[in-house]
Coordinates of C-alpha atoms in Angstrom, one line a residue:
Chain T
X1 CA 101.5 -88.8 41.3
X2 CA 100.1 -86.2 43.4
X3 CA 103.5 -84.4 43.4
X4 CA 103.8 -84.6 39.6
X5 CA 100.3 -83.2 39.3
X6 CA 101.0 -80.2 41.7
X7 CA 104.1 -79.3 40.3
X8 CA 103.1 -79.9 36.6
X9 CA 100.0 -77.7 36.9
X10 CA 101.9 -75.0 38.7
X11 CA 104.2 -75.1 36.3
X12 CA 101.6 -75.2 33.2
X13 CA 99.6 -72.7 34.8
X14 CA 102.9 -70.0 35.1
X15 CA 103.8 -70.7 31.5
X16 CA 100.5 -69.8 30.2
X17 CA 100.7 -66.4 31.9
X18 CA 98.5 -67.1 34.8
X19 CA 99.1 -65.0 37.8
X20 CA 101.2 -66.4 40.3
X21 CA 99.1 -66.4 43.1
X22 CA 96.2 -68.0 41.2
X23 CA 98.5 -70.7 39.6
X24 CA 99.6 -71.5 43.5
X25 CA 95.9 -71.5 44.3
X26 CA 94.5 -73.6 41.4
X27 CA 97.2 -76.4 41.5
X28 CA 96.9 -76.7 45.4
X29 CA 93.1 -76.9 45.2
X30 CA 92.8 -79.5 42.4
X31 CA 95.6 -81.8 44.4
X32 CA 93.4 -81.3 47.6
X33 CA 90.2 -82.2 45.7
X34 CA 91.7 -85.3 43.7
X35 CA 94.1 -86.8 46.4
X36 CA 92.9 -85.8 49.9
X37 CA 89.6 -86.4 51.7
X38 CA 89.7 -82.9 53.2
X39 CA 86.4 -80.8 52.8
X40 CA 86.6 -77.8 50.6
X41 CA 86.2 -75.6 53.5
X42 CA 89.9 -75.9 54.2
X43 CA 90.8 -74.1 51.2
X44 CA 89.2 -70.6 52.1
X45 CA 90.2 -71.3 55.9
X46 CA 93.7 -72.0 55.1
X47 CA 94.2 -69.1 53.0
X48 CA 92.7 -66.5 55.3
X49 CA 94.5 -67.9 58.6
X50 CA 97.7 -67.8 56.6
X51 CA 97.7 -64.1 56.4
X52 CA 96.2 -63.7 59.8
X53 CA 99.6 -63.5 61.6
X54 CA 100.6 -60.4 63.6
X55 CA 104.2 -60.7 62.3
X56 CA 102.9 -60.4 58.8
X57 CA 101.5 -56.9 59.8
X58 CA 104.9 -55.5 59.7
X59 CA 104.8 -55.6 55.7
X60 CA 101.9 -53.2 54.9
X61 CA 103.7 -50.8 57.8
X62 CA 107.2 -51.1 56.4
X63 CA 105.7 -50.8 52.7
X64 CA 103.7 -47.4 54.1
X65 CA 107.0 -45.9 55.8
X66 CA 109.0 -46.6 52.8
X67 CA 106.6 -44.7 50.4
X68 CA 106.3 -41.8 52.6
X69 CA 110.0 -41.4 53.0
X70 CA 110.6 -41.6 49.1
X71 CA 107.9 -39.5 48.0
X72 CA 108.5 -37.1 51.0
X73 CA 112.3 -36.0 50.0
X74 CA 113.9 -38.2 52.5
X75 CA 115.8 -39.9 49.5
X76 CA 116.9 -36.5 47.9
X77 CA 118.4 -35.7 51.5
X78 CA 120.1 -39.1 51.9
X79 CA 121.5 -38.5 48.5
X80 CA 123.0 -35.2 49.2
X81 CA 124.5 -36.5 52.5
X82 CA 126.1 -39.7 50.5
X83 CA 127.6 -37.3 48.1
X84 CA 129.4 -35.2 50.8
X85 CA 130.9 -38.4 52.3
X86 CA 132.2 -40.2 49.2
X87 CA 131.7 -37.8 46.5
X88 CA 135.4 -36.8 46.3
X89 CA 136.4 -40.4 45.4
X90 CA 137.0 -41.5 41.6
X91 CA 133.7 -42.5 40.4
X92 CA 132.3 -40.4 43.5
X93 CA 128.8 -39.7 41.8
X94 CA 127.9 -43.6 41.2
X95 CA 129.5 -44.3 44.7
X96 CA 127.3 -41.7 46.3
X97 CA 124.4 -43.6 44.6
X98 CA 125.4 -46.8 46.1
X99 CA 125.9 -45.4 49.6
X100 CA 122.6 -43.8 49.3
X101 CA 121.0 -47.0 48.4
X102 CA 122.6 -48.7 51.4
X103 CA 121.2 -45.8 53.6
X104 CA 117.9 -46.0 51.8
X105 CA 117.8 -50.1 52.3
X106 CA 118.0 -49.3 55.9
X107 CA 114.6 -47.5 56.0
X108 CA 113.0 -49.5 53.1
X109 CA 112.1 -53.1 53.0
X110 CA 112.1 -53.3 49.2
X111 CA 114.4 -53.7 46.5
X112 CA 112.5 -52.3 43.8
X113 CA 111.4 -49.3 45.7
X114 CA 115.1 -48.7 46.5
X115 CA 115.9 -48.6 43.1
X116 CA 113.0 -46.5 42.2
X117 CA 113.7 -44.0 45.0
X118 CA 117.5 -43.5 44.5
X119 CA 117.4 -44.1 40.7
X120 CA 115.0 -41.6 39.9
X121 CA 117.1 -39.0 41.3
X122 CA 120.6 -40.2 40.8
X123 CA 120.6 -41.9 37.2
X124 CA 120.3 -38.6 35.3
X125 CA 122.6 -36.8 37.5
X126 CA 125.3 -39.5 37.0
X127 CA 124.9 -39.4 33.2
X128 CA 125.0 -35.6 33.1
X129 CA 128.4 -35.9 35.0
X130 CA 129.9 -37.7 31.8
X131 CA 129.7 -41.3 33.2
X132 CA 128.5 -44.2 30.9
X133 CA 125.0 -45.6 31.2
X134 CA 127.0 -48.5 32.9
X135 CA 127.8 -46.5 35.9
X136 CA 124.4 -44.8 36.1
X137 CA 122.2 -47.6 35.5
X138 CA 124.4 -50.6 36.6
X139 CA 125.6 -49.3 39.9
X140 CA 122.1 -48.2 41.2
X141 CA 120.2 -51.5 39.9
X142 CA 122.4 -53.6 41.7
X143 CA 122.8 -51.5 44.8
X144 CA 119.0 -51.2 45.2
X145 CA 118.6 -55.2 45.6
X146 CA 120.4 -54.5 49.0
X147 CA 116.8 -53.2 50.0
X148 CA 115.6 -56.9 51.2
X149 CA 119.1 -57.7 52.8
X150 CA 119.5 -54.8 54.9
X151 CA 116.6 -54.5 57.5
X152 CA 113.6 -54.0 57.5
X153 CA 113.2 -56.6 54.9
X154 CA 109.8 -57.9 53.5
X155 CA 111.4 -60.9 52.1
X156 CA 112.6 -61.7 55.5
X157 CA 109.7 -61.3 57.0
X158 CA 108.2 -63.7 54.8
X159 CA 110.9 -66.3 55.3
X160 CA 110.5 -65.9 59.3
X161 CA 106.7 -66.4 59.1
X162 CA 106.9 -69.7 56.6
X163 CA 109.5 -71.3 58.7
X164 CA 108.6 -69.8 62.0
X165 CA 112.0 -68.2 62.6
X166 CA 112.4 -65.1 64.7
X167 CA 112.2 -61.9 62.5
X168 CA 114.3 -59.8 64.8
X169 CA 117.0 -62.4 64.6
X170 CA 116.9 -62.6 60.9
X171 CA 117.0 -58.5 60.6
X172 CA 120.2 -58.4 62.4
X173 CA 121.9 -61.2 60.4
X174 CA 121.2 -59.3 57.6
X175 CA 123.3 -56.0 58.7
X176 CA 126.5 -57.4 58.4
X177 CA 126.4 -59.1 55.0
X178 CA 124.3 -56.0 53.6
X179 CA 127.5 -53.8 54.5
X180 CA 129.8 -56.1 52.8
X181 CA 128.0 -56.3 49.8
X182 CA 127.6 -52.6 49.7
X183 CA 131.3 -52.2 50.2
X184 CA 132.0 -54.8 47.4
X185 CA 129.7 -52.8 44.8
X186 CA 131.4 -49.5 45.8
X187 CA 135.0 -51.4 45.3
X188 CA 134.0 -52.3 41.7
X189 CA 132.7 -48.9 41.1
X190 CA 136.0 -47.5 42.6
X191 CA 138.3 -49.9 40.2
X192 CA 136.1 -49.2 37.3
X193 CA 136.1 -45.3 37.6
X194 CA 139.6 -45.0 38.3
X195 CA 140.5 -47.6 35.2
X196 CA 138.2 -45.2 33.0
X197 CA 140.3 -42.4 34.2
X198 CA 137.6 -40.2 36.2
X199 CA 139.6 -37.6 38.2
X200 CA 138.9 -37.3 41.9
X201 CA 136.8 -34.2 43.1
X202 CA 137.6 -32.2 45.9
X203 CA 136.5 -33.4 49.2
X204 CA 133.4 -31.6 50.4
X205 CA 134.2 -29.3 53.2
X206 CA 133.4 -30.8 56.8
X207 CA 130.5 -28.0 56.9
X208 CA 128.8 -29.7 54.0
X209 CA 129.1 -33.1 55.5
X210 CA 127.5 -31.9 58.9
X211 CA 125.2 -29.7 57.2
X212 CA 123.8 -32.4 54.7
X213 CA 123.8 -35.0 57.7
X214 CA 121.5 -32.7 59.8
X215 CA 119.3 -32.1 56.5
X216 CA 118.9 -36.1 56.6
X217 CA 118.7 -36.4 60.2
X218 CA 114.9 -36.8 60.3
X219 CA 114.9 -39.6 57.7
X220 CA 117.9 -41.3 59.0
X221 CA 116.2 -41.6 62.3
X222 CA 114.0 -44.2 61.1
X223 CA 117.2 -46.4 60.9
X224 CA 117.6 -45.9 64.6
X225 CA 113.8 -46.7 65.1
X226 CA 114.0 -50.0 63.2
X227 CA 117.7 -51.5 63.9
X228 CA 118.1 -49.7 67.2
X229 CA 114.5 -50.6 68.4
X230 CA 114.9 -54.2 67.7
X231 CA 118.5 -54.4 68.7
X232 CA 117.9 -53.0 71.8
X233 CA 114.7 -55.4 72.4
X234 CA 112.5 -52.5 72.7
X235 CA 110.4 -53.3 69.8
X236 CA 109.3 -56.4 68.0
X237 CA 109.6 -55.9 64.2
X238 CA 105.8 -55.1 63.9
X239 CA 106.0 -52.5 66.7
X240 CA 108.9 -51.1 64.9
X241 CA 107.2 -51.0 61.5
X242 CA 104.2 -49.3 63.1
X243 CA 106.2 -46.5 64.7
X244 CA 108.3 -46.0 61.6
X245 CA 105.2 -45.7 59.3
X246 CA 103.7 -42.9 61.6
X247 CA 107.0 -41.3 62.3
X248 CA 107.6 -41.3 58.5
X249 CA 104.4 -39.9 57.7
X250 CA 104.8 -37.4 60.4
X251 CA 108.5 -36.0 59.2
X252 CA 107.3 -36.0 55.5
X253 CA 104.2 -33.9 56.2
X254 CA 105.3 -31.5 59.1
X255 CA 109.2 -31.4 59.3
X256 CA 110.2 -31.8 55.5
X257 CA 106.8 -30.4 54.3
X258 CA 107.3 -32.2 51.0
X259 CA 104.0 -33.8 50.9
X260 CA 100.8 -32.3 51.4
X261 CA 97.3 -33.5 53.0
X262 CA 96.1 -34.2 49.9
X263 CA 99.1 -36.5 48.7
X264 CA 98.3 -38.7 51.8
X265 CA 95.4 -40.7 50.1
X266 CA 97.5 -41.6 47.2
X267 CA 100.5 -42.7 49.2
X268 CA 98.0 -45.0 51.1
X269 CA 96.4 -46.3 48.0
X270 CA 99.8 -47.2 46.2
X271 CA 101.0 -48.8 49.5
X272 CA 97.8 -50.9 50.0
X273 CA 98.0 -52.1 46.4
X274 CA 101.5 -53.2 46.8
X275 CA 100.7 -55.0 50.2
X276 CA 97.7 -56.6 48.8
X277 CA 100.3 -57.9 45.8
X278 CA 102.5 -59.6 48.3
X279 CA 100.0 -60.6 50.9
X280 CA 97.8 -62.6 48.3
X281 CA 100.7 -64.4 47.0
X282 CA 101.5 -65.5 50.8
X283 CA 97.8 -66.7 51.2
X284 CA 97.8 -69.0 48.3
X285 CA 101.3 -70.1 48.7
X286 CA 100.7 -71.0 52.2
X287 CA 97.9 -73.4 51.0
X288 CA 100.5 -74.8 48.5
X289 CA 102.9 -75.2 51.2
X290 CA 100.3 -76.9 53.3
X291 CA 99.7 -79.5 50.3
X292 CA 103.5 -80.0 50.2
X293 CA 103.8 -80.7 53.9
X294 CA 100.3 -83.0 53.6
X295 CA 102.1 -84.9 50.8
X296 CA 105.3 -85.2 53.0
X297 CA 107.4 -83.8 50.2
X298 CA 109.7 -81.9 52.2
X299 CA 110.2 -84.8 54.4
X300 CA 111.0 -87.3 51.6
X301 CA 113.5 -84.8 50.0
X302 CA 115.2 -84.6 53.2
X303 CA 115.4 -88.3 53.6
X304 CA 116.7 -88.4 50.0
X305 CA 119.5 -86.0 50.6
X306 CA 120.5 -87.8 53.7
X307 CA 120.6 -91.3 51.8
X308 CA 122.5 -89.6 49.0
X309 CA 125.1 -88.7 51.5
X310 CA 125.3 -85.0 50.5
X311 CA 127.2 -82.9 52.9
X312 CA 126.0 -79.5 53.9
X313 CA 128.6 -77.9 51.3
X314 CA 127.3 -79.7 48.4
X315 CA 123.7 -79.0 49.5
X316 CA 124.5 -75.5 50.0
X317 CA 125.6 -75.2 46.3
X318 CA 122.4 -77.0 45.5
X319 CA 120.4 -74.4 47.3
X320 CA 122.1 -71.6 45.8
X321 CA 121.7 -72.9 42.2
X322 CA 118.1 -73.7 42.7
X323 CA 117.2 -70.3 44.1
X324 CA 119.0 -68.4 41.4
X325 CA 117.0 -70.3 38.8
X326 CA 113.9 -69.9 40.6
X327 CA 114.6 -66.2 41.0
X328 CA 114.9 -65.5 37.4
X329 CA 111.3 -66.6 37.0
X330 CA 109.6 -65.7 39.9
X331 CA 109.2 -63.0 42.5
X332 CA 111.0 -63.5 46.0
X333 CA 108.0 -63.7 48.1
X334 CA 106.5 -66.7 46.1
X335 CA 109.9 -68.4 45.8
X336 CA 110.6 -68.5 49.6
X337 CA 106.9 -69.7 50.5
X338 CA 107.3 -72.7 47.8
X339 CA 111.0 -73.5 48.3
X340 CA 111.8 -72.5 51.9
X341 CA 109.5 -75.6 53.4
X342 CA 111.1 -77.8 51.0
X343 CA 114.5 -77.0 52.0
X344 CA 114.2 -76.1 55.6
X345 CA 113.7 -79.5 57.0
X346 CA 116.9 -80.7 54.9
X347 CA 119.0 -77.7 56.0
X348 CA 118.1 -78.7 59.7
X349 CA 119.3 -82.1 59.4
X350 CA 122.7 -81.1 57.9
X351 CA 123.1 -78.8 60.8
X352 CA 122.8 -75.4 59.0
X353 CA 121.7 -72.5 61.3
X354 CA 118.0 -71.3 60.1
X355 CA 118.9 -67.9 60.2
X356 CA 121.9 -68.2 58.2
X357 CA 120.0 -70.2 55.7
X358 CA 117.7 -67.0 55.8
X359 CA 120.3 -64.8 54.9
X360 CA 121.6 -67.2 52.1
X361 CA 118.0 -67.3 50.5
X362 CA 117.8 -63.4 50.6
X363 CA 121.1 -62.7 49.1
X364 CA 120.0 -65.3 46.4
X365 CA 116.8 -63.3 45.8
X366 CA 118.7 -60.2 45.6
X367 CA 120.4 -61.7 42.7
X368 CA 117.2 -63.0 41.3
X369 CA 115.9 -59.4 41.2
X370 CA 118.8 -58.6 38.6
X371 CA 118.4 -61.6 36.4
X372 CA 116.0 -61.9 33.3
X373 CA 113.1 -62.7 32.6
X374 CA 111.6 -61.8 35.7
X375 CA 113.9 -59.3 37.4
X376 CA 111.9 -56.8 39.2
X377 CA 114.8 -54.2 39.6
X378 CA 115.5 -54.4 36.0
X379 CA 112.1 -53.3 35.1
X380 CA 112.2 -50.4 37.5
X381 CA 115.6 -49.2 36.1
X382 CA 114.3 -49.6 32.7
X383 CA 111.3 -47.6 33.2
X384 CA 113.4 -44.9 34.9
X385 CA 116.2 -44.7 32.6
X386 CA 114.1 -45.1 29.5
X387 CA 116.7 -47.9 28.3
X388 CA 115.7 -51.3 26.9
X389 CA 115.9 -54.5 29.5
X390 CA 118.9 -55.6 27.3
X391 CA 120.8 -52.5 27.9
X392 CA 120.1 -52.4 31.7
X393 CA 121.2 -56.2 32.1
X394 CA 124.4 -55.6 30.1
X395 CA 124.9 -52.6 32.3
X396 CA 124.4 -54.4 35.4
X397 CA 127.0 -57.1 34.8
X398 CA 130.2 -56.0 36.8
X399 CA 128.4 -55.2 40.0
X400 CA 126.3 -58.5 39.4
X401 CA 129.6 -60.3 39.5
X402 CA 130.6 -58.8 42.6
X403 CA 127.2 -59.7 44.3
X404 CA 127.8 -63.3 43.0
X405 CA 131.3 -63.3 44.8
X406 CA 129.4 -61.8 47.9
X407 CA 126.8 -64.7 47.8
X408 CA 129.8 -67.2 47.9
X409 CA 131.5 -65.8 50.9
X410 CA 128.1 -65.3 52.9
X411 CA 127.1 -68.9 52.1
X412 CA 130.4 -70.3 53.3
X413 CA 131.2 -68.1 56.2
X414 CA 128.2 -68.3 58.3
X415 CA 129.8 -66.1 61.2
X416 CA 129.4 -62.9 58.7
X417 CA 125.7 -63.6 59.2
X418 CA 125.5 -65.0 62.9
X419 CA 128.0 -62.9 64.7
X420 CA 125.9 -60.0 65.5
X421 CA 122.3 -61.8 66.1
X422 CA 124.4 -64.3 68.4
X423 CA 125.9 -61.0 70.2
X424 CA 122.5 -59.7 70.7
X425 CA 120.2 -62.9 71.5
X426 CA 123.1 -64.8 73.1
Chain L
X1 CA 73.1 -49.0 29.0
X2 CA 76.8 -48.7 28.3
X3 CA 76.9 -45.4 30.0
X4 CA 75.4 -46.7 33.1
X5 CA 77.8 -49.6 33.2
X6 CA 80.7 -47.0 33.1
X7 CA 79.2 -45.1 35.9
X8 CA 78.8 -48.5 37.8
X9 CA 82.6 -49.5 37.2
X10 CA 83.7 -46.0 38.4
X11 CA 81.7 -46.3 41.5
X12 CA 83.1 -49.7 42.3
X13 CA 86.8 -48.8 41.8
X14 CA 86.1 -45.7 43.9
X15 CA 84.3 -47.5 46.7
X16 CA 87.1 -50.4 46.6
X17 CA 89.8 -48.0 46.8
X18 CA 88.2 -46.2 49.5
X19 CA 87.8 -49.2 51.7
X20 CA 91.3 -50.6 51.1
X21 CA 92.9 -47.2 51.8
X22 CA 90.9 -46.2 55.0
X23 CA 91.4 -49.9 56.5
X24 CA 95.1 -49.5 56.0
X25 CA 95.3 -46.0 57.5
X26 CA 93.0 -47.1 60.6
X27 CA 95.0 -50.3 60.9
X28 CA 98.4 -48.3 61.1
X29 CA 96.9 -45.7 63.4
X30 CA 95.6 -48.5 66.1
X31 CA 99.0 -50.2 65.7
X32 CA 100.9 -47.0 66.3
X33 CA 98.5 -46.2 69.1
X34 CA 99.2 -49.4 70.9
X35 CA 102.8 -49.0 70.8
X36 CA 102.6 -45.6 72.3
X37 CA 100.2 -46.9 75.0
X38 CA 102.6 -49.8 75.7
X39 CA 105.9 -47.7 75.8
X40 CA 104.8 -44.5 77.3
X41 CA 101.9 -45.3 79.5
X42 CA 102.7 -48.9 80.4
X43 CA 99.2 -50.1 79.6
X44 CA 98.0 -52.0 76.3
X45 CA 94.7 -52.4 74.4
X46 CA 94.2 -56.3 74.5
X47 CA 91.9 -56.0 71.3
X48 CA 94.5 -53.7 69.4
X49 CA 96.3 -56.6 67.9
X50 CA 93.4 -58.5 66.4
X51 CA 91.9 -55.3 65.2
X52 CA 94.9 -54.3 63.3
X53 CA 95.1 -57.8 61.7
X54 CA 91.6 -57.8 60.5
X55 CA 91.7 -54.3 59.0
X56 CA 94.8 -55.2 57.1
X57 CA 93.3 -58.6 55.7
X58 CA 90.2 -56.4 54.5
X59 CA 92.6 -54.0 53.2
X60 CA 94.7 -56.9 51.5
X61 CA 91.5 -58.4 50.2
X62 CA 89.8 -55.4 48.6
X63 CA 93.4 -54.5 47.4
X64 CA 93.7 -57.7 45.7
X65 CA 90.2 -57.3 44.0
X66 CA 91.4 -54.0 42.7
X67 CA 94.7 -55.6 41.7
X68 CA 92.8 -57.5 39.0
X69 CA 91.7 -54.4 37.2
X70 CA 95.3 -52.6 37.2
X71 CA 97.0 -55.8 36.3
X72 CA 99.1 -55.7 39.5
X73 CA 99.3 -59.4 40.2
X74 CA 102.4 -60.9 38.5
X75 CA 102.6 -63.6 36.2
X76 CA 105.4 -65.1 34.1
X77 CA 104.7 -63.4 30.7
X78 CA 107.9 -64.4 29.0
X79 CA 105.9 -67.0 26.7
X80 CA 103.2 -64.6 25.7
X81 CA 105.2 -61.8 25.0
X82 CA 107.1 -64.0 22.4
X83 CA 104.3 -65.2 20.8
X84 CA 102.5 -63.8 17.6
X85 CA 99.7 -61.6 18.3
X86 CA 97.0 -63.9 17.3
X87 CA 98.2 -66.9 19.1
X88 CA 99.1 -64.7 22.4
X89 CA 95.8 -63.3 22.4
X90 CA 94.2 -66.6 22.3
X91 CA 96.6 -68.0 25.2
X92 CA 95.8 -65.3 27.3
X93 CA 91.9 -65.3 26.7
X94 CA 92.3 -69.0 27.8
X95 CA 94.4 -68.3 30.9
X96 CA 91.9 -65.4 31.9
X97 CA 89.1 -67.9 31.7
X98 CA 90.7 -70.1 33.9
X99 CA 91.5 -67.4 36.5
X100 CA 87.5 -66.4 36.2
X101 CA 86.6 -70.1 37.0
X102 CA 89.0 -70.1 39.9
X103 CA 87.3 -66.9 41.2
X104 CA 83.9 -68.1 40.6
X105 CA 84.7 -71.3 42.9
X106 CA 86.2 -69.1 45.4
X107 CA 83.1 -66.9 45.7
X108 CA 81.1 -70.3 46.3
X109 CA 83.8 -71.5 49.0
X110 CA 84.0 -68.1 50.6
X111 CA 80.2 -68.1 51.0
X112 CA 80.4 -71.8 52.5
X113 CA 83.2 -70.5 54.8
X114 CA 80.8 -67.5 55.9
X115 CA 77.8 -69.9 56.4
X116 CA 79.8 -72.5 58.4
X117 CA 80.9 -69.9 60.6
X118 CA 77.5 -68.3 60.8
X119 CA 76.3 -71.5 62.2
X120 CA 78.9 -72.2 64.6
X121 CA 78.2 -68.7 66.2
X122 CA 81.8 -68.3 67.5
X123 CA 83.3 -64.8 68.3
X124 CA 86.8 -63.6 68.1
X125 CA 88.8 -64.0 71.1
X126 CA 89.6 -60.1 71.9
X127 CA 87.0 -58.0 69.8
X128 CA 83.9 -60.4 70.4
X129 CA 83.1 -59.9 67.0
X130 CA 81.3 -62.8 65.0
X131 CA 83.8 -64.6 63.0
X132 CA 81.3 -64.8 60.1
X133 CA 81.3 -61.0 59.7
X134 CA 85.1 -60.8 59.5
X135 CA 85.2 -63.6 57.0
X136 CA 82.6 -61.9 54.9
X137 CA 85.3 -60.0 53.1
X138 CA 86.3 -63.4 51.3
X139 CA 83.2 -63.7 49.3
X140 CA 82.6 -60.1 48.6
X141 CA 86.2 -59.4 47.1
X142 CA 85.9 -62.3 45.4
X143 CA 82.9 -61.4 43.4
X144 CA 84.7 -58.0 42.7
X145 CA 87.7 -59.8 41.3
X146 CA 85.6 -62.1 39.4
X147 CA 83.7 -59.1 37.8
X148 CA 87.1 -57.2 36.8
X149 CA 88.3 -60.3 35.2
X150 CA 85.1 -60.8 33.3
X151 CA 85.6 -57.2 32.0
X152 CA 89.1 -58.0 30.9
X153 CA 87.8 -61.2 29.0
X154 CA 85.2 -59.1 27.1
X155 CA 87.9 -56.4 26.6
X156 CA 90.3 -59.1 24.8
X157 CA 87.5 -60.7 22.9
X158 CA 86.6 -57.4 21.4
X159 CA 90.2 -56.2 20.8
X160 CA 91.4 -56.9 17.0
X161 CA 94.3 -59.5 17.2
X162 CA 96.7 -57.0 15.5
X163 CA 96.4 -54.7 18.2
X164 CA 96.8 -57.1 21.0
X165 CA 99.4 -56.6 23.7
X166 CA 99.5 -58.0 27.0
X167 CA 99.9 -54.8 28.8
X168 CA 97.0 -53.1 26.8
X169 CA 94.8 -55.7 28.0
X170 CA 96.0 -56.3 31.5
X171 CA 97.2 -52.9 32.9
X172 CA 94.8 -50.2 33.6
X173 CA 94.8 -47.4 35.8

């Protein structure tokens, strides 16, 4: 009964447009009052302590780093470098945009931010070069979703904190799948452009490749701080985040000089509001997860799955479908906070690696950001390009298909995810 | 009177934005200094981790309150966007009202939470600050949040149904 009330209320509140964070808070609160003997003091306490975790502090720091870099012209320089490297291939411009998204994903932890940073510069440029909207909008909208798979990743931090797994391992596990999916997206572009008869351009001279690399160098160094720092065991993710936030601030202000002191308060303000949105959901979702555990729902679900003799593979299909559906309606952090505590115990009993599960969840969330009605990337793309959501959705289809194939590969070949973290952490 | 309210709202936003930004800035700075001290000078400030966390939490809660003003807290709006303006207006008024009640209750519980810790007189591990002072941010920000939602409710009631749109009510800058 309590379970029914919990999920029924949540669903009802979401349906009538109550913000996700508040819906989670209200449904958990009502169940706590009706079905438990806990004092109400537990509620504010749980909410406060759930965001009082040092690992979570990496979220505001990575958001800040990403905002300094995208406002500070690092995105523009990364694009120039990407153009020099892959610009000569068929579909060179959209290919460069995807390549730039892959690089930008490695300095930013969020997908919509990646779409905004690369899309606002490249969408117009691709269209002006004579490509259809499909190429200009579809490629970037999909490639931007790599932002949460290639480290740093806000979604992986949320997963790591929710199910108590090493965020460093998760970050490392995202690297190869991220490159694989990025490669897949570029392959689709290559084939589509070759078919559409776009001619190859002349290859950029080595001087331009080198020159643009040097220009982008200071921005690219963030990748070394984050991936190198965690890889080398020098930094914890939160420390890497702190170092990259201050580093990004420093190079944007003093090296690239694209932002002035007077722009700094606004960048901090934008970062603070984005952080608040994510963390407020975490606070109420943790309360929700606490109620779930109290009602023993994850344990019962795990038992049921075992009784049904589902094997690992059937379970993973189920996980993918469930996450894809949820991803169409909600935003990644809240889905993870609600579903990860449910799925995690089952996955453990079936012998699925917790880090591999984290990668599967993240790739699903990527796809979720591209599927209506609530696909954050779609909204960002639509506002940048000025096209309707329907047109944006249509444009993304070929690349979305590639991502789905990538999802299947990543789901059923664990070693793609686990090879790198196992190599590093032994 | 209206003029006075407008000045008050503006001031409230300014203070709110100032607190959430300055706390975030200081927290970032402290986190960074601690990294530098640890790796360059091989020493670390024991209290830095705690200070970073609490500053960020204050920033988050004030950001949350401000977020209600600018409609940043995402919800599923598929149904509201699809309904006729008159029905959509009624439904959104209703859901804003629910949010308002929840926030009012959170003020009460937040106050209880502070009071409970005030009576306990415990101090934090590293900073030795009384916990109730740290937790003060909960009732304060919930009061601001509830006030912002109250303004939205007044706004939506005043708005003629034919002009109603979700974004017009919820998003403000």
